[in-house]
Tab-separated table of C-alpha atoms in Angstrom:
chain	number	residue	atom	x	y	z
A	24	UNK	CA	55.817	20.271	59.396
A	25	UNK	CA	52.462	19.617	61.075
A	26	UNK	CA	52.331	19.406	64.855
A	27	UNK	CA	49.874	19.760	67.711
A	28	UNK	CA	49.413	23.406	68.716
A	29	UNK	CA	50.595	24.606	72.107
A	30	UNK	CA	49.634	27.610	74.191
A	31	UNK	CA	52.642	29.394	72.623
A	32	UNK	CA	50.825	29.273	69.252
A	33	UNK	CA	47.683	31.095	70.411
A	34	UNK	CA	48.673	34.551	69.117
A	35	UNK	CA	49.846	33.175	65.751
A	36	UNK	CA	46.619	31.187	65.349
A	37	UNK	CA	44.487	34.232	66.065
A	38	UNK	CA	46.466	36.514	63.768
A	39	UNK	CA	46.427	33.979	60.925
A	40	UNK	CA	42.674	33.433	61.340
A	41	UNK	CA	42.049	37.182	61.110
A	42	UNK	CA	44.247	37.622	58.015
A	43	UNK	CA	42.472	34.775	56.255
A	44	UNK	CA	39.028	35.824	57.414
A	45	UNK	CA	39.551	39.487	56.537
A	46	UNK	CA	40.371	38.362	52.977
A	47	UNK	CA	36.847	36.892	52.731
A	48	UNK	CA	35.244	40.183	51.751
A	49	UNK	CA	31.774	38.633	51.448
A	50	UNK	CA	31.664	38.105	55.240
A	51	UNK	CA	30.939	40.706	57.894
A	52	UNK	CA	34.066	41.795	59.787
A	53	UNK	CA	34.978	40.057	63.031
A	54	UNK	CA	33.887	42.371	65.873
A	55	UNK	CA	36.710	44.345	67.463
A	56	UNK	CA	35.910	43.042	70.954
A	57	UNK	CA	36.467	39.449	69.774
A	58	UNK	CA	39.530	39.871	67.548
A	59	UNK	CA	42.145	39.860	70.327
A	60	UNK	CA	40.694	36.715	71.944
A	61	UNK	CA	40.205	34.567	68.842
A	62	UNK	CA	43.384	32.508	69.058
A	63	UNK	CA	42.663	31.599	72.665
A	64	UNK	CA	39.033	30.732	71.919
A	65	UNK	CA	40.006	28.459	69.036
A	66	UNK	CA	42.769	26.806	71.085
A	67	UNK	CA	40.511	26.201	74.098
A	68	UNK	CA	37.515	24.887	72.149
A	69	UNK	CA	39.166	22.637	69.582
A	70	UNK	CA	42.019	20.231	69.032
A	71	UNK	CA	44.354	22.443	67.001
A	72	UNK	CA	47.114	21.340	64.648
A	73	UNK	CA	49.458	23.821	63.011
A	74	UNK	CA	51.510	23.730	59.843
A	75	UNK	CA	54.892	25.448	60.089
A	76	UNK	CA	57.301	26.748	57.512
A	77	UNK	CA	60.649	28.091	58.782
A	78	UNK	CA	59.306	27.971	62.364
A	79	UNK	CA	56.353	30.202	61.415
A	80	UNK	CA	52.710	29.065	61.642
A	81	UNK	CA	51.350	29.177	58.081
A	82	UNK	CA	48.159	27.188	58.579
A	83	UNK	CA	46.033	25.454	61.156
A	84	UNK	CA	43.225	22.955	61.490
A	85	UNK	CA	40.788	22.701	64.374
A	86	UNK	CA	38.899	19.513	65.183
A	87	UNK	CA	35.987	18.920	67.506
A	88	UNK	CA	34.712	15.363	67.553
A	89	UNK	CA	34.435	14.273	63.930
A	90	UNK	CA	34.050	17.824	62.648
A	91	UNK	CA	36.740	19.973	61.082
A	92	UNK	CA	35.787	23.298	62.646
A	93	UNK	CA	38.651	25.355	61.222
A	94	UNK	CA	41.004	25.076	58.280
A	95	UNK	CA	42.932	28.220	57.489
A	96	UNK	CA	46.092	28.933	55.540
A	97	UNK	CA	47.832	32.294	55.734
A	98	UNK	CA	46.853	34.136	52.513
A	99	UNK	CA	50.475	34.609	51.315
A	100	UNK	CA	51.052	30.856	51.803
A	101	UNK	CA	47.931	29.657	49.986
A	102	UNK	CA	48.137	27.345	46.961
A	103	UNK	CA	51.313	25.666	48.260
A	104	UNK	CA	49.715	22.438	49.517
A	105	UNK	CA	49.426	23.473	53.173
A	106	UNK	CA	45.642	23.177	53.345
A	107	UNK	CA	45.763	19.788	51.643
A	108	UNK	CA	48.433	18.547	54.044
A	109	UNK	CA	46.352	19.685	57.024
A	110	UNK	CA	43.264	17.980	55.540
A	111	UNK	CA	45.164	14.739	55.020
A	112	UNK	CA	46.452	14.920	58.594
A	113	UNK	CA	42.930	15.510	59.920
A	114	UNK	CA	41.721	12.430	58.042
A	115	UNK	CA	44.372	10.304	59.760
A	116	UNK	CA	43.158	11.620	63.115
A	117	UNK	CA	39.500	10.909	62.255
A	118	UNK	CA	39.772	7.872	59.977
A	119	UNK	CA	36.062	6.940	60.059
A	120	UNK	CA	34.420	10.263	59.170
A	121	UNK	CA	35.139	13.957	58.909
A	122	UNK	CA	32.509	16.635	58.332
A	123	UNK	CA	32.893	20.360	57.775
A	124	UNK	CA	30.973	23.504	56.918
A	125	UNK	CA	32.199	26.017	54.356
A	126	UNK	CA	30.716	29.229	53.018
A	127	UNK	CA	29.244	28.666	49.576
A	128	UNK	CA	31.153	31.657	48.186
A	129	UNK	CA	34.493	30.151	49.268
A	130	UNK	CA	35.094	28.484	45.903
A	131	UNK	CA	38.777	27.787	46.512
A	132	UNK	CA	38.096	25.922	49.747
A	133	UNK	CA	35.238	23.967	48.176
A	134	UNK	CA	37.511	22.859	45.324
A	135	UNK	CA	40.175	21.834	47.857
A	136	UNK	CA	37.698	19.742	49.857
A	137	UNK	CA	36.324	18.057	46.742
A	138	UNK	CA	39.850	17.254	45.493
A	139	UNK	CA	40.497	15.586	48.855
A	140	UNK	CA	37.474	13.294	48.667
A	141	UNK	CA	34.839	15.322	50.499
A	142	UNK	CA	31.342	15.181	49.067
A	143	UNK	CA	28.643	17.803	49.293
A	144	UNK	CA	25.875	16.786	51.707
A	145	UNK	CA	23.686	19.880	51.737
A	146	UNK	CA	23.459	23.584	51.016
A	147	UNK	CA	21.811	26.080	53.386
A	148	UNK	CA	20.647	29.674	53.192
A	149	UNK	CA	22.897	30.654	56.114
A	150	UNK	CA	20.194	31.035	58.756
A	151	UNK	CA	22.063	28.541	60.957
A	152	UNK	CA	25.394	30.367	61.102
A	153	UNK	CA	26.541	33.496	62.902
A	154	UNK	CA	27.418	35.307	59.676
A	155	UNK	CA	24.019	34.585	58.067
A	156	UNK	CA	25.915	33.588	54.910
A	157	UNK	CA	24.860	30.627	52.737
A	158	UNK	CA	27.021	27.632	53.563
A	159	UNK	CA	27.571	24.023	52.577
A	160	UNK	CA	28.045	20.850	54.570
A	161	UNK	CA	30.701	18.445	53.294
A	162	UNK	CA	31.621	14.984	54.493
A	163	UNK	CA	34.550	12.628	53.992
A	164	UNK	CA	34.477	8.913	54.687
A	165	UNK	CA	37.144	6.380	53.766
A	166	UNK	CA	36.383	4.606	50.469
A	167	UNK	CA	35.410	1.285	52.080
A	168	UNK	CA	32.630	2.868	54.203
A	169	UNK	CA	30.853	4.852	51.482
């Protein structure tokens, strides 16, 4: 089930983000002073939607304008269609355009985005992101507007 996140989901969102992010060993670790506040920061700064399985948050998507700012699935729940379901839901919420950034080394996410109709717009050397890690800009538009 996908639903709009509530304040009650803040801790689960933060914990899931950290589990997923910590699995990305090519990235620097999230600073300790930020870790405890992450769920609240994400919830306050974006429109958050969560995917639940047995009343447990197993994924979430964050939207800001026409940008998908976050898409994370709990590592044990990956490859079960949760990320794709959240992507499809995000496209219904932003039916004209959806853009996103992804780290170039995140091959699984890049394959997911491409399978769901996103096209690569540009690659960067990472100078524009906090992690200083090469990233890629993707964009989705409905078929009639391409």
